[in-house]
CSV table of C-alpha atoms in Angstrom, one decimal:
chain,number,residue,atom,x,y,z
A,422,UNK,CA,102.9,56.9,95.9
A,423,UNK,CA,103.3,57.4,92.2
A,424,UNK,CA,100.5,58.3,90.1
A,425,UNK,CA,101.6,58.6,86.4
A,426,UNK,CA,104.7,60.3,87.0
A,427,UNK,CA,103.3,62.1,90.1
A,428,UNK,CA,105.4,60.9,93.6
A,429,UNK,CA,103.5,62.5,96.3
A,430,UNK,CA,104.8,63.5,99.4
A,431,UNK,CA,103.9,65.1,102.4
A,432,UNK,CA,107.1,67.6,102.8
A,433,UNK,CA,108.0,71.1,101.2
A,434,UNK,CA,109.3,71.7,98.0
A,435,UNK,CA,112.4,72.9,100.3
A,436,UNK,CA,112.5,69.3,102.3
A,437,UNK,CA,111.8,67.3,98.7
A,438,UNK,CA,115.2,69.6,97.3
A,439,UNK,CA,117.3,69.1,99.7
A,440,UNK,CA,117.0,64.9,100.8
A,441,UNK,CA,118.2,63.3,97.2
A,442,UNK,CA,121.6,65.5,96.3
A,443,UNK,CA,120.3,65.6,93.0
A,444,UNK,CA,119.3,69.5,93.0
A,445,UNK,CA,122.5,70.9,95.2
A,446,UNK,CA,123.4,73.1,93.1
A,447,UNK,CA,119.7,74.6,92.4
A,448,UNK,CA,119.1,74.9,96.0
A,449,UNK,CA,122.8,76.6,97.2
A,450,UNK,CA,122.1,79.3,94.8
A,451,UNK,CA,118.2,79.3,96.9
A,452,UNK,CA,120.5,79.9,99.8
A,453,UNK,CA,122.7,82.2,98.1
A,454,UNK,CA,119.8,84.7,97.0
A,455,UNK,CA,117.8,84.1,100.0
A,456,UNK,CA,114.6,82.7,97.7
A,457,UNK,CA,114.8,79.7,99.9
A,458,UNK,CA,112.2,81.2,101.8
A,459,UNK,CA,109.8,80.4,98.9
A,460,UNK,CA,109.7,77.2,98.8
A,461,UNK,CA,110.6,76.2,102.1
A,462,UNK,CA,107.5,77.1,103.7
A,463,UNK,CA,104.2,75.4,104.5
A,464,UNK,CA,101.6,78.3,103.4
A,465,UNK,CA,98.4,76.6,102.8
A,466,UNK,CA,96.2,76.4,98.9
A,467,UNK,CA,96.9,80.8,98.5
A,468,UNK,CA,100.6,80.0,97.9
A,469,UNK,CA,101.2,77.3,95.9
A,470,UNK,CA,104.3,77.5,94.0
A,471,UNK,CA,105.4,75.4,90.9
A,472,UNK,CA,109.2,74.5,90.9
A,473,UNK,CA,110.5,74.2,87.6
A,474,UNK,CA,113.5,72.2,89.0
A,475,UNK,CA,116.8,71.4,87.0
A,476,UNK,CA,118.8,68.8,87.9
A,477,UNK,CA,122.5,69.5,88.9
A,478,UNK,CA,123.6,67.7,85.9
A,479,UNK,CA,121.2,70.4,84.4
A,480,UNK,CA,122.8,73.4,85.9
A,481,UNK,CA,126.5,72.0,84.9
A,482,UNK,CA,125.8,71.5,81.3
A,483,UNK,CA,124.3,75.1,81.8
A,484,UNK,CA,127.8,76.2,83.1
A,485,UNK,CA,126.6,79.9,83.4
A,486,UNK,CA,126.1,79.6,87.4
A,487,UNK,CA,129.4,81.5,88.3
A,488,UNK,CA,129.1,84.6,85.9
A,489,UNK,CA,124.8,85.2,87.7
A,490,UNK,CA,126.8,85.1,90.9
A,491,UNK,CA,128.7,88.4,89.8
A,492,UNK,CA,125.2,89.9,89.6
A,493,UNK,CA,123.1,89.0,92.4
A,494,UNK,CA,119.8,90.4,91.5
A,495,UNK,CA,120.3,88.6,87.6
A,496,UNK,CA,121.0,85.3,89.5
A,497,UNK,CA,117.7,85.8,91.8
A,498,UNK,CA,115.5,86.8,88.5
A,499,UNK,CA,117.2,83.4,86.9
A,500,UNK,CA,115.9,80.8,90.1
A,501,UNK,CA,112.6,82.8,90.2
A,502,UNK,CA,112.0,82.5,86.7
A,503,UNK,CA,112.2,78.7,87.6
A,504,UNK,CA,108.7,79.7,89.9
A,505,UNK,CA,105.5,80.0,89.3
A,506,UNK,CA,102.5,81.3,91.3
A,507,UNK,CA,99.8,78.3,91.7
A,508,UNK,CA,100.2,74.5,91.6
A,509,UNK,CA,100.5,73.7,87.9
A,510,UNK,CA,100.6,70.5,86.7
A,511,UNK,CA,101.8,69.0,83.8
A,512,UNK,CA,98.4,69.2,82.0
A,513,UNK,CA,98.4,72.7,82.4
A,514,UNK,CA,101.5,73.4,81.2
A,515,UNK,CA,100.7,71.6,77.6
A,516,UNK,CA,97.3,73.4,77.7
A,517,UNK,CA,99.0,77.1,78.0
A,518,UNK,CA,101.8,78.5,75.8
A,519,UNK,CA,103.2,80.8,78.7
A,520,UNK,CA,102.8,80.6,82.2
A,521,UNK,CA,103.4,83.4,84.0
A,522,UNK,CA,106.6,83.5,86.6
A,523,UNK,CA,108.1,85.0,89.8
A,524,UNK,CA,110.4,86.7,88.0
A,525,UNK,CA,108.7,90.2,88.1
A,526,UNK,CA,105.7,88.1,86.5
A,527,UNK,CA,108.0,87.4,83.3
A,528,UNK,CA,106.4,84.9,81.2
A,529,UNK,CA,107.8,81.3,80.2
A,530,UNK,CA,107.1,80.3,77.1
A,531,UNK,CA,105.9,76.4,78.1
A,532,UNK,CA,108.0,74.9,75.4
A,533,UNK,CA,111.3,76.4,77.2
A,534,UNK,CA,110.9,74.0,80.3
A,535,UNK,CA,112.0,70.9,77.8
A,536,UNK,CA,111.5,67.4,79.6
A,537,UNK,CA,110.0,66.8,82.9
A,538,UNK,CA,111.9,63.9,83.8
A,539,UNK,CA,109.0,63.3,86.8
A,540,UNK,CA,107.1,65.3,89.1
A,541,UNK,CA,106.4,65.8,92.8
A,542,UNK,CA,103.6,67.2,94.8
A,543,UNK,CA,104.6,68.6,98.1
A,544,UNK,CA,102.4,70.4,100.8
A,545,UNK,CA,103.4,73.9,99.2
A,546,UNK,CA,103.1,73.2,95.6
A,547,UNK,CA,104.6,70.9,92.7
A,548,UNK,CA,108.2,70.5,91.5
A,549,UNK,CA,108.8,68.9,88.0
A,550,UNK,CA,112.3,67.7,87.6
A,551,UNK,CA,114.0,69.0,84.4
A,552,UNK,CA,116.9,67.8,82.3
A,553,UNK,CA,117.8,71.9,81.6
A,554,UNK,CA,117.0,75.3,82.7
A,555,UNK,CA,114.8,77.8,81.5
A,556,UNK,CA,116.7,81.2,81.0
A,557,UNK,CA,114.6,84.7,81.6
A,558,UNK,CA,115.3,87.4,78.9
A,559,UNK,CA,117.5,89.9,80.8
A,560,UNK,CA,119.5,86.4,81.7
A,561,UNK,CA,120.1,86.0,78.0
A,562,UNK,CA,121.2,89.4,77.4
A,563,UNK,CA,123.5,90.1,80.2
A,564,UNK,CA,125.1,86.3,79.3
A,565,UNK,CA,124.9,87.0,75.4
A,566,UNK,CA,123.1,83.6,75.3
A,567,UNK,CA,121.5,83.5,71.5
A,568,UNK,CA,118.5,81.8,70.9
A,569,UNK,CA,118.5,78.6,68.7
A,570,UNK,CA,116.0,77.7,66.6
């Protein structure tokens, strides 16, 4: 069912990832860091997640993927900032400038996440698909990524 850009399904976040290859590389480094955990799991309304999910095409043109893997806990802080705590939908993202992330509760500035391509309700929470990643502060230091204006 798709309800203006909304395909609902009845799986995890995990089980959505995983069944088009269209978010490999997203979900290896889940395995990698051992965040799979997160969204693999069925935990009832208390722990909804949000999955700002790039597309592989997303994470190429990103093309940063192999230096977070020489520091572990930057490339965990990079996927979790990719998290947030609560089902958010795409009205709430326009309605709040920041949302706050799992990345030690790092905010997101909203206009970072770019387009949402579509989204997808799961049993533990929502995943909007997204033509780029959204990069936490200490990513952008440790990569000497600049801002652009």
């Amino acid at each position: 069912n798709t309800t203006r850009g909304t395909v609902e399904n009845s799986s995890t976040i995990l089980t959505v990832l995983t069944n088009p290859q269209t978010f490999s590389v997203f979900v290896g480094e889940l395995y990698t860091t051992g965040l799979r955990s997160m969204v693999e799991k069925n935990t009832g309304e208390r722990q909804q997640i949000t999955l700002i999910a790039p597309t592989d095409e997303a994470m190429n043109k990103f093309g940063r993927i192999g230096a977070l893997r020489e520091t572990p806990e930057l490339l965990k802080s990079f996927l979790q900032f990719h998290m947030l705590e609560g089902r958010r939908d795409r009205k709430y993202l326009r309605a709040h400038k920041t949302v706050k992330t799992m990345a030690n509760g790092r905010n997101l500035n909203t206009s970072q996440i770019g387009e949402i391509l579509y989204s997808i309700d799961t049993v533990n929470g929502i995943i909007h698909v997204t033509t780029s990643t959204v990069l936490h502060p200490d990513v952008k230091k440790q990569l000497r990524i600049k801002d652009t204006p």
